[in-house]
Amino acid sequence: MSAEYDALEKNGTWDLVPSHPSQNVVGCKWIFRIKRNPDGSVARYKARLVAKGFHQRPGVDFHETFSPVVKPVTVRLILTIVVTNG
């Protein structure tokens, strides 16, 4: 867990800022997994820090959301252009 935390700090994943009384502070939670080899022995331990986004209130903590997902028609168009131009 400390290795994962150190990596998050090193990468500048977050900035510590003072909280405001009118703002909702989103909590976080550690998720732990054990990755195993085919024979069942432990390959490595994994830790992931996730935000508890379900505590956010629409219109108060955020106003709009965006998910950068490519439409299938866009992928087909780009592949067609690539194949056509060699």
XYZ file of N, CA and C in Angstrom:
258
model
N 0.824 -1.184 0.000
C 0.000 0.000 0.000
C 0.870 1.250 0.000
N 1.957 1.230 0.745
C 2.817 2.413 0.795
C 3.487 2.658 -0.552
N 3.799 1.586 -1.300
C 4.393 1.760 -2.629
C 3.404 2.438 -3.567
N 2.140 2.030 -3.509
C 1.101 2.648 -4.343
C 0.909 4.112 -3.963
N 0.866 4.396 -2.672
C 0.706 5.769 -2.197
C 1.890 6.628 -2.637
N 3.101 6.096 -2.514
C 4.292 6.837 -2.941
C 4.253 7.126 -4.438
N 3.763 6.170 -5.235
C 3.649 6.381 -6.682
C 2.632 7.476 -6.986
N 1.511 7.507 -6.265
C 0.505 8.557 -6.465
C 1.080 9.924 -6.117
N 1.827 9.995 -5.030
C 2.466 11.260 -4.635
C 3.493 11.701 -5.677
N 4.322 10.760 -6.130
C 5.383 11.065 -7.091
C 4.807 11.577 -8.414
N 3.682 11.005 -8.849
C 3.068 11.400 -10.117
C 2.245 12.679 -10.012
N 2.129 13.247 -8.830
C 1.351 14.473 -8.671
C -0.130 14.240 -8.944
N -0.660 13.123 -8.455
C -2.044 12.746 -8.723
C -3.032 13.727 -8.113
N -2.693 14.334 -6.999
C -3.606 15.259 -6.349
C -2.863 16.445 -5.778
N -3.622 17.480 -5.461
C -3.114 18.657 -4.767
C -3.925 18.814 -3.487
N -3.258 19.037 -2.384
C -3.963 19.285 -1.138
C -4.376 20.747 -1.092
N -5.654 20.983 -0.889
C -6.193 22.337 -0.807
C -7.075 22.419 0.434
N -7.189 23.610 1.017
C -8.061 23.728 2.190
C -9.527 23.554 1.779
N -10.297 22.885 2.623
C -11.716 22.685 2.310
C -12.522 23.898 2.759
N -13.623 24.110 2.073
C -14.535 25.205 2.380
C -15.752 24.602 3.077
N -16.317 25.271 4.069
C -17.458 24.688 4.796
C -18.653 24.331 3.906
N -18.839 25.034 2.800
C -19.993 24.755 1.936
C -19.710 23.651 0.917
N -18.483 23.154 0.867
C -18.134 22.124 -0.108
C -18.187 20.732 0.518
N -18.627 19.780 -0.289
C -18.665 18.384 0.130
C -17.314 17.754 -0.211
N -16.618 17.226 0.773
C -15.333 16.578 0.541
C -15.600 15.118 0.177
N -15.109 14.706 -0.990
C -15.306 13.338 -1.461
C -14.273 12.442 -0.789
N -14.739 11.397 -0.160
C -13.850 10.470 0.527
C -13.200 9.495 -0.442
N -12.369 8.632 0.083
C -11.712 7.628 -0.746
C -11.640 6.311 0.016
N -11.297 5.259 -0.714
C -11.251 3.921 -0.134
C -10.162 3.128 -0.836
N -9.427 2.321 -0.090
C -8.419 1.437 -0.670
C -9.077 0.122 -1.059
N -8.785 -0.362 -2.265
C -9.242 -1.662 -2.751
C -8.003 -2.547 -2.884
N -8.040 -3.713 -2.280
C -6.896 -4.624 -2.299
C -7.226 -5.873 -3.100
N -6.278 -6.336 -3.900
C -6.425 -7.559 -4.693
C -5.141 -8.376 -4.577
N -5.282 -9.676 -4.739
C -4.125 -10.569 -4.793
C -4.076 -11.157 -6.189
N -2.992 -10.915 -6.900
C -2.807 -11.484 -8.233
C -2.071 -12.809 -8.063
N -2.626 -13.870 -8.644
C -2.062 -15.208 -8.449
C -1.478 -15.768 -9.742
N -0.475 -16.621 -9.585
C 0.113 -17.365 -10.698
C -0.830 -18.513 -11.069
N -0.623 -19.133 -12.243
C -1.481 -20.264 -12.632
C -1.502 -21.411 -11.616
N -0.416 -21.570 -10.849
C -0.383 -22.650 -9.856
C -1.053 -22.268 -8.532
N -1.561 -21.039 -8.443
C -2.261 -20.596 -7.245
C -1.411 -19.836 -6.258
N -0.102 -19.778 -6.479
C 0.760 -19.025 -5.566
C 0.584 -17.522 -5.813
N 0.935 -16.736 -4.827
C 0.766 -15.287 -4.913
C 1.828 -14.693 -5.825
N 1.389 -14.000 -6.880
C 2.315 -13.329 -7.790
C 2.657 -11.942 -7.259
N 1.628 -11.207 -6.818
C 1.839 -9.884 -6.246
C 0.565 -9.402 -5.582
N 0.738 -8.428 -4.728
C -0.392 -7.788 -4.064
C -0.632 -6.459 -4.764
N -1.891 -6.146 -5.013
C -2.215 -4.898 -5.690
C -3.088 -4.039 -4.780
N -2.883 -2.734 -4.835
C -3.690 -1.792 -4.066
C -4.114 -0.665 -4.996
N -5.359 -0.231 -4.829
C -5.883 0.834 -5.679
C -6.674 1.792 -4.795
N -6.475 3.081 -4.978
C -7.202 4.097 -4.228
C -8.316 4.636 -5.114
N -9.561 4.522 -4.656
C -10.702 4.971 -5.456
C -11.472 6.050 -4.704
N -12.057 6.974 -5.457
C -12.873 8.041 -4.874
C -14.298 7.550 -4.682
N -14.924 7.992 -3.625
C -16.326 7.652 -3.362
C -17.210 8.718 -4.015
N -17.245 8.688 -5.342
C -17.978 9.694 -6.102
C -19.470 9.681 -5.890
N -20.013 8.589 -5.366
C -21.455 8.509 -5.143
C -21.922 9.446 -4.035
N -20.987 10.052 -3.300
C -21.348 11.029 -2.279
C -21.547 12.425 -2.867
N -21.204 12.619 -4.133
C -21.348 13.929 -4.758
C -22.811 14.223 -5.058
N -23.166 15.510 -4.991
C -24.536 15.935 -5.249
C -24.590 16.710 -6.560
N -25.439 16.271 -7.513
C -25.560 16.985 -8.792
C -26.023 18.423 -8.563
N -25.396 19.354 -9.271
C -25.749 20.759 -9.148
C -25.068 21.460 -7.994
N -24.491 20.697 -7.069
C -23.785 21.280 -5.929
C -22.294 20.995 -6.053
N -21.933 19.719 -6.165
C -20.533 19.319 -6.258
C -20.031 19.271 -7.699
N -20.934 19.100 -8.647
C -20.574 19.110 -10.067
C -21.796 19.543 -10.865
N -21.537 20.041 -12.081
C -22.636 20.539 -12.913
C -22.863 19.690 -14.150
N -21.814 19.139 -14.704
C -21.973 18.275 -15.862
C -20.876 17.221 -15.836
N -21.119 16.121 -16.530
C -20.124 15.061 -16.613
C -19.795 14.811 -18.072
N -18.641 14.223 -18.308
C -18.207 13.942 -19.667
C -17.410 12.650 -19.660
N -17.716 11.782 -20.598
C -16.987 10.531 -20.741
C -16.452 10.451 -22.163
N -15.134 10.528 -22.342
C -14.558 10.530 -23.695
C -14.596 9.144 -24.341
N -15.729 8.808 -24.946
C -15.906 7.513 -25.594
C -16.039 7.734 -27.095
N -15.290 6.970 -27.868
C -15.327 7.083 -29.325
C -16.515 6.288 -29.852
N -17.264 6.894 -30.776
C -18.393 6.203 -31.394
C -17.865 5.193 -32.410
N -18.524 4.050 -32.550
C -18.066 3.033 -33.512
C -17.975 3.553 -34.944
N -18.875 4.439 -35.337
C -18.831 4.979 -36.698
C -17.559 5.799 -36.919
N -17.068 6.471 -35.895
C -15.825 7.237 -36.009
C -14.638 6.303 -36.198
N -14.613 5.209 -35.465
C -13.527 4.230 -35.609
C -13.535 3.649 -37.015
N -14.723 3.298 -37.531
C -14.817 2.741 -38.886
C -14.357 3.747 -39.930
N -14.714 5.022 -39.750
C -14.301 6.059 -40.698
C -12.783 6.193 -40.724
N -12.158 6.232 -39.566
C -10.697 6.370 -39.505
C -10.015 5.147 -40.106
N -10.523 3.954 -39.811
C -9.940 2.741 -40.390
C -10.103 2.722 -41.909
N -11.232 3.202 -42.411
C -11.450 3.285 -43.859
C -10.449 4.233 -44.498
N -10.207 5.375 -43.877
C -9.238 6.348 -44.399
C -7.836 5.748 -44.396
N -7.479 5.045 -43.331
C -6.149 4.431 -43.239
C -5.970 3.376 -44.322
N -6.971 2.520 -44.517
C -6.879 1.463 -45.528
C -6.832 2.064 -46.927
N -7.623 3.100 -47.166
C -7.662 3.744 -48.484
C -6.330 4.401 -48.827
N -5.710 5.043 -47.852
C -4.455 5.763 -48.100
C -3.219 4.887 -47.913
N -3.407 3.637 -47.613
C -2.279 2.702 -47.508
C -1.599 2.830 -46.212
